[in-house]
Amino acid sequence: MSDSPNAPEAPRPAAPASAEAAGQPAHVPGVSVRHTRAKGEPRFPDGPRADPAGSHFERRIRSFQPRRSRVTAGQADALQRLWPKWGLDIDGQRVIDLAELFGNDDPVVLEIGFGMGEATAQMAAADPGTNILAVDVHTPGQGNLLNLADQNGLSNVRVGNGDAIILLREMLTPDALDGLRVYFPDPWPKKRHHKRRLIQPEFLDLVATRIRPGGIVHCATDWEPYAEQMLEVLTAHPEFENTRPDGGFSPRPDFRPLTRFEGQGLDKGHVVNDLLFRRVQHHNQPPTGA
């Protein structure tokens, strides 16, 4: 999962026809350009906020790392046009009604960290009866996913901007989700950084309160030591059970697309492990909706 607290600059409008005559380069559509903003001017006036939660919540060790890259003209256009319709700033100041957010009562799966959004868009297209709330803090990826959703008519995608922990803890009700997807999170390979890994007992404690019994937590990683830690932590948690009878890793399910990045890793001999764990229904726990 990536962060972009200092989001890239928005592309400036295309130069007028007279620009070349004046010796200035004309804007090329789809190519990232930089724009000098006045002090205090927002990068995307109708788009995601740079720091939606601000200083309202305590500082803690973050599981994501800042990553800067430029926003293309197409991504900037999608952020401006579609954010008011399909975007959600995670400010932690209100509890959201998922049925109202999506406009229906279909099950909702939370995806934390979606990169550029290609896999998310493919899963949304293949399963239009499942809503996907996709959360990331990488501005180009947010714009790209919005653009893909628009181009493919995917009304079951909403894009969240901010810290997924704040979303889970402050903005979702108990049993609000039908699943959680965490694909290829930052492995934080150095031992002193392992505390930054997302899949930890405390994180699963929180997740267990927001996923209905029977809901699936699906993780995938190409970093084998992290896969082993994920398996250990999930297996030890009393609120989750492995969907594999042998207690091991799962084959990649058909609904998770093989991304270009993943394919390149497999070509290099990387091992990708999937884990699918089910939220437990305890005997003394009433069924959801009872």
Coordinates of N, CA and C in Angstrom, one line a residue, residues 96-229:
I96 N -20.2 5.9 8.0 CA -20.8 5.9 6.7 C -21.8 4.7 6.5
D97 N -22.9 5.0 5.8 CA -23.9 4.0 5.4 C -23.5 3.4 4.1
L98 N -23.0 2.1 4.0 CA -22.5 1.6 2.8 C -23.6 1.4 1.7
A99 N -24.8 1.1 2.2 CA -25.9 1.0 1.2 C -26.2 2.4 0.5
E100 N -26.0 3.4 1.3 CA -26.2 4.8 0.7 C -25.0 5.1 -0.2
L101 N -23.8 4.7 0.2 CA -22.6 5.0 -0.5 C -22.7 4.4 -1.9
F102 N -23.2 3.1 -2.0 CA -23.2 2.4 -3.3 C -24.6 2.5 -3.9
G103 N -25.6 2.9 -3.2 CA -26.9 2.9 -3.8 C -27.6 1.6 -3.9
N104 N -27.2 0.6 -3.1 CA -27.8 -0.7 -3.1 C -27.4 -1.4 -1.9
D105 N -28.0 -2.6 -1.7 CA -27.7 -3.4 -0.5 C -26.8 -4.6 -0.8
D106 N -26.1 -4.6 -1.9 CA -25.2 -5.7 -2.3 C -24.1 -5.8 -1.3
P107 N -23.5 -7.0 -1.1 CA -22.4 -7.2 -0.2 C -21.2 -6.3 -0.6
V108 N -20.5 -5.9 0.4 CA -19.3 -5.0 0.2 C -18.0 -5.6 0.7
V109 N -17.1 -5.6 -0.2 CA -15.7 -6.1 0.2 C -14.8 -4.9 0.2
L110 N -14.0 -4.8 1.2 CA -13.0 -3.7 1.4 C -11.6 -4.2 0.8
E111 N -11.1 -3.5 -0.1 CA -9.7 -3.8 -0.6 C -8.8 -2.7 -0.1
I112 N -7.7 -3.1 0.5 CA -6.7 -2.2 1.0 C -5.5 -2.2 0.2
G113 N -5.2 -1.1 -0.5 CA -4.0 -1.0 -1.4 C -4.3 -1.6 -2.7
F114 N -4.6 -0.8 -3.7 CA -5.0 -1.4 -5.0 C -4.0 -1.0 -6.1
G115 N -2.9 -0.3 -5.8 CA -2.0 0.0 -6.9 C -2.6 1.0 -7.9
M116 N -2.5 0.6 -9.2 CA -3.1 1.4 -10.2 C -4.5 0.9 -10.5
G117 N -5.1 -0.1 -9.9 CA -6.5 -0.4 -9.9 C -6.9 -1.4 -11.0
E118 N -6.0 -1.9 -11.8 CA -6.4 -2.7 -12.9 C -7.0 -4.0 -12.4
A119 N -6.5 -4.7 -11.4 CA -7.0 -5.9 -10.9 C -8.4 -5.6 -10.2
T120 N -8.5 -4.5 -9.5 CA -9.8 -4.1 -8.9 C -10.9 -4.0 -9.9
A121 N -10.5 -3.3 -11.0 CA -11.5 -3.1 -12.1 C -11.9 -4.4 -12.7
Q122 N -11.0 -5.3 -12.9 CA -11.3 -6.6 -13.5 C -12.3 -7.4 -12.5
M123 N -12.0 -7.4 -11.2 CA -12.8 -8.1 -10.3 C -14.2 -7.5 -10.2
A124 N -14.3 -6.2 -10.3 CA -15.6 -5.5 -10.2 C -16.4 -5.9 -11.5
A125 N -15.8 -5.9 -12.6 CA -16.5 -6.3 -13.9 C -17.0 -7.7 -13.9
A126 N -16.2 -8.6 -13.3 CA -16.5 -10.0 -13.3 C -17.6 -10.3 -12.3
D127 N -17.8 -9.5 -11.2 CA -18.7 -9.8 -10.2 C -19.5 -8.5 -9.9
P128 N -20.4 -8.1 -10.8 CA -21.2 -6.8 -10.6 C -22.1 -6.8 -9.3
G129 N -22.4 -8.0 -8.8 CA -23.2 -8.1 -7.6 C -22.5 -7.9 -6.3
T130 N -21.2 -7.7 -6.4 CA -20.4 -7.4 -5.2 C -19.8 -6.0 -5.3
N131 N -20.0 -5.1 -4.3 CA -19.5 -3.8 -4.2 C -18.0 -3.9 -3.7
I132 N -17.2 -3.1 -4.3 CA -15.8 -3.0 -3.8 C -15.5 -1.6 -3.3
L133 N -15.1 -1.5 -2.1 CA -14.6 -0.2 -1.5 C -13.1 -0.3 -1.5
A134 N -12.5 0.3 -2.5 CA -11.0 0.2 -2.7 C -10.3 1.4 -2.1
V135 N -9.4 1.2 -1.1 CA -8.7 2.2 -0.4 C -7.2 2.3 -0.7
D136 N -6.7 3.5 -1.0 CA -5.3 3.7 -1.2 C -5.0 5.2 -1.0
V137 N -3.8 5.5 -1.0 CA -3.4 6.9 -0.8 C -2.5 7.4 -1.9
H138 N -2.5 6.6 -3.0 CA -1.6 7.0 -4.1 C -2.5 7.7 -5.2
T139 N -2.3 9.0 -5.3 CA -3.2 9.8 -6.2 C -3.3 9.3 -7.6
P140 N -2.2 9.0 -8.3 CA -2.3 8.5 -9.7 C -3.1 7.2 -9.7
G141 N -3.0 6.3 -8.8 CA -3.8 5.1 -8.8 C -5.2 5.4 -8.5
Q142 N -5.6 6.3 -7.7 CA -7.0 6.7 -7.5 C -7.6 7.2 -8.8
G143 N -6.8 8.1 -9.5 CA -7.4 8.6 -10.7 C -7.5 7.5 -11.8
N144 N -6.5 6.6 -11.8 CA -6.6 5.5 -12.8 C -7.8 4.6 -12.6
L145 N -8.0 4.2 -11.3 CA -9.1 3.3 -11.0 C -10.5 4.0 -11.3
L146 N -10.6 5.3 -11.0 CA -11.8 6.0 -11.3 C -12.0 6.0 -12.8
N147 N -10.9 6.2 -13.6 CA -11.0 6.3 -15.0 C -11.4 4.9 -15.6
L148 N -10.9 3.8 -15.0 CA -11.2 2.5 -15.5 C -12.7 2.2 -15.2
A149 N -13.1 2.6 -14.0 CA -14.5 2.3 -13.6 C -15.5 3.1 -14.5
D150 N -15.1 4.3 -14.9 CA -15.9 5.1 -15.8 C -16.0 4.5 -17.2
Q151 N -14.8 4.1 -17.7 CA -14.7 3.6 -19.1 C -15.5 2.3 -19.2
N152 N -15.5 1.5 -18.1 CA -16.1 0.2 -18.2 C -17.5 0.1 -17.5
G153 N -18.1 1.3 -17.1 CA -19.4 1.3 -16.6 C -19.5 0.5 -15.3
L154 N -18.5 0.6 -14.4 CA -18.5 -0.2 -13.2 C -19.1 0.7 -12.0
S155 N -20.3 0.5 -11.8 CA -21.0 1.3 -10.7 C -20.8 0.7 -9.4
N156 N -20.1 -0.5 -9.3 CA -19.9 -1.1 -8.0 C -18.5 -0.9 -7.4
V157 N -17.9 0.2 -7.8 CA -16.6 0.6 -7.3 C -16.7 1.9 -6.6
R158 N -16.1 2.1 -5.4 CA -15.9 3.3 -4.7 C -14.5 3.4 -4.3
V159 N -13.9 4.6 -4.4 CA -12.5 4.8 -4.1 C -12.3 5.6 -2.8
G160 N -11.6 5.0 -1.8 CA -11.4 5.6 -0.6 C -10.0 6.2 -0.5
N161 N -9.9 7.4 0.0 CA -8.6 8.1 0.1 C -8.2 8.3 1.6
G162 N -7.2 7.7 2.1 CA -6.7 7.9 3.4 C -6.3 6.6 4.1
D163 N -6.3 6.6 5.4 CA -5.8 5.5 6.2 C -7.0 4.5 6.5
A164 N -6.8 3.2 6.0 CA -7.8 2.2 6.1 C -8.1 1.8 7.6
I165 N -7.1 2.0 8.5 CA -7.3 1.8 9.9 C -8.4 2.7 10.4
I166 N -8.3 4.0 10.1 CA -9.3 5.0 10.5 C -10.6 4.6 9.9
L167 N -10.7 4.2 8.7 CA -11.9 3.8 8.1 C -12.6 2.6 8.9
L168 N -11.8 1.6 9.1 CA -12.3 0.5 9.9 C -12.8 0.8 11.3
R169 N -12.0 1.6 12.0 CA -12.2 1.9 13.4 C -13.3 2.9 13.6
E170 N -13.3 3.9 12.8 CA -14.2 5.1 13.1 C -15.4 5.2 12.2
M171 N -15.3 4.6 11.0 CA -16.4 4.9 10.0 C -17.2 3.8 9.5
L172 N -16.9 2.6 10.0 CA -17.7 1.4 9.6 C -18.4 0.8 10.8
T173 N -19.6 0.3 10.7 CA -20.3 -0.4 11.8 C -20.0 -1.8 11.9
P174 N -20.3 -2.5 13.0 CA -20.0 -3.9 13.1 C -20.7 -4.7 12.0
D175 N -19.9 -5.7 11.6 CA -20.4 -6.7 10.5 C -20.8 -5.9 9.2
A176 N -20.2 -4.8 9.0 CA -20.6 -4.0 7.8 C -20.1 -4.7 6.5
L177 N -19.0 -5.4 6.6 CA -18.3 -5.9 5.4 C -18.5 -7.4 5.2
D178 N -18.4 -7.8 4.0 CA -18.5 -9.2 3.6 C -17.2 -9.8 3.3
G179 N -16.1 -9.0 3.3 CA -14.8 -9.5 3.0 C -13.8 -8.4 3.1
L180 N -12.5 -8.9 3.1 CA -11.4 -8.0 3.1 C -10.3 -8.6 2.1
R181 N -9.8 -7.7 1.3 CA -8.7 -8.1 0.3 C -7.5 -7.3 0.6
V182 N -6.4 -7.9 0.8 CA -5.1 -7.3 0.9 C -4.1 -7.9 0.0
Y183 N -3.9 -7.4 -1.1 CA -3.0 -8.0 -2.1 C -1.7 -7.3 -2.3
F184 N -0.6 -8.0 -2.0 CA 0.7 -7.5 -2.2 C 1.0 -6.2 -1.4
P185 N 0.8 -6.3 -0.1 CA 1.1 -5.1 0.7 C 2.6 -5.0 0.9
D186 N 3.0 -3.8 1.3 CA 4.5 -3.6 1.5 C 5.0 -4.7 2.5
P187 N 6.0 -5.4 2.1 CA 6.5 -6.5 3.0 C 7.4 -6.0 4.1
W188 N 7.9 -4.8 4.0 CA 8.8 -4.3 5.0 C 9.8 -5.4 5.4
P189 N 10.7 -5.7 4.5 CA 11.6 -6.9 4.6 C 12.6 -6.8 5.8
K190 N 13.0 -5.6 6.1 CA 14.0 -5.4 7.2 C 13.4 -5.8 8.6
K191 N 14.1 -6.5 9.4 CA 13.5 -7.0 10.6 C 13.1 -5.9 11.5
R192 N 13.8 -4.8 11.5 CA 13.4 -3.7 12.4 C 12.1 -3.0 11.9
H193 N 11.7 -3.3 10.7 CA 10.5 -2.7 10.2 C 9.3 -3.7 10.2
H194 N 9.5 -4.9 10.7 CA 8.4 -5.8 10.7 C 7.2 -5.3 11.5
K195 N 7.4 -4.4 12.4 CA 6.3 -3.9 13.2 C 5.3 -3.0 12.3
R196 N 5.8 -2.6 11.1 CA 5.0 -1.8 10.2 C 4.1 -2.7 9.3
R197 N 4.3 -4.0 9.3 CA 3.5 -4.8 8.4 C 2.0 -4.7 8.9
L198 N 1.2 -4.8 7.9 CA -0.3 -4.6 8.1 C -0.9 -5.7 8.9
I199 N -0.6 -6.9 8.4 CA -1.2 -8.1 9.0 C -0.6 -8.5 10.3
Q200 N -1.2 -8.0 11.4 CA -0.7 -8.2 12.8 C -2.0 -8.5 13.6
P201 N -1.7 -9.1 14.8 CA -2.9 -9.5 15.6 C -3.8 -8.3 15.9
E202 N -3.3 -7.2 16.2 CA -4.1 -6.0 16.6 C -5.0 -5.6 15.4
F203 N -4.4 -5.7 14.2 CA -5.2 -5.3 13.0 C -6.3 -6.3 12.8
L204 N -6.1 -7.6 13.0 CA -7.1 -8.6 12.9 C -8.2 -8.5 13.9
D205 N -7.8 -8.0 15.1 CA -8.8 -7.8 16.2 C -9.9 -6.8 15.6
L206 N -9.4 -5.7 15.0 CA -10.2 -4.7 14.4 C -11.1 -5.2 13.3
V207 N -10.4 -5.9 12.4 CA -11.1 -6.5 11.2 C -12.2 -7.4 11.6
A208 N -12.0 -8.2 12.7 CA -13.0 -9.2 13.1 C -14.3 -8.5 13.6
T209 N -14.2 -7.3 14.0 CA -15.4 -6.5 14.4 C -16.2 -6.0 13.3
R210 N -15.6 -5.9 12.1 CA -16.2 -5.2 10.9 C -16.6 -6.2 9.8
I211 N -16.2 -7.4 9.9 CA -16.5 -8.4 8.9 C -17.6 -9.4 9.5
R212 N -18.6 -9.6 8.8 CA -19.7 -10.5 9.3 C -19.2 -11.9 9.4
P213 N -19.7 -12.7 10.3 CA -19.3 -14.2 10.3 C -19.6 -14.8 9.0
G214 N -18.6 -15.6 8.5 CA -18.6 -16.2 7.2 C -17.9 -15.4 6.2
G215 N -17.6 -14.1 6.5 CA -16.9 -13.3 5.5 C -15.4 -13.7 5.4
I216 N -14.8 -13.4 4.2 CA -13.5 -13.9 3.9 C -12.4 -12.8 3.9
V217 N -11.3 -13.1 4.6 CA -10.1 -12.3 4.5 C -9.2 -13.0 3.5
H218 N -8.8 -12.3 2.5 CA -8.0 -12.8 1.4 C -6.7 -12.0 1.3
C219 N -5.6 -12.6 1.6 CA -4.3 -11.9 1.4 C -3.5 -12.6 0.4
A220 N -2.6 -11.9 -0.3 CA -1.7 -12.5 -1.2 C -0.4 -11.7 -1.2
T221 N 0.7 -12.4 -1.3 CA 2.0 -11.7 -1.2 C 3.1 -12.6 -2.0
D222 N 4.1 -11.9 -2.6 CA 5.1 -12.6 -3.2 C 6.4 -12.6 -2.4
W223 N 6.3 -12.2 -1.1 CA 7.4 -12.2 -0.2 C 7.2 -13.3 0.8
E224 N 7.9 -14.4 0.6 CA 7.7 -15.6 1.3 C 7.8 -15.5 2.9
P225 N 8.7 -14.8 3.4 CA 8.8 -14.6 4.9 C 7.5 -13.9 5.4
Y226 N 7.0 -13.0 4.6 CA 5.7 -12.3 5.0 C 4.6 -13.2 4.9
A227 N 4.6 -14.1 3.9 CA 3.5 -15.1 3.8 C 3.5 -16.0 5.0
E228 N 4.6 -16.4 5.4 CA 4.7 -17.3 6.6 C 4.2 -16.6 7.8
Q229 N 4.5 -15.3 8.0 CA 4.0 -14.5 9.1 C 2.5 -14.4 9.0

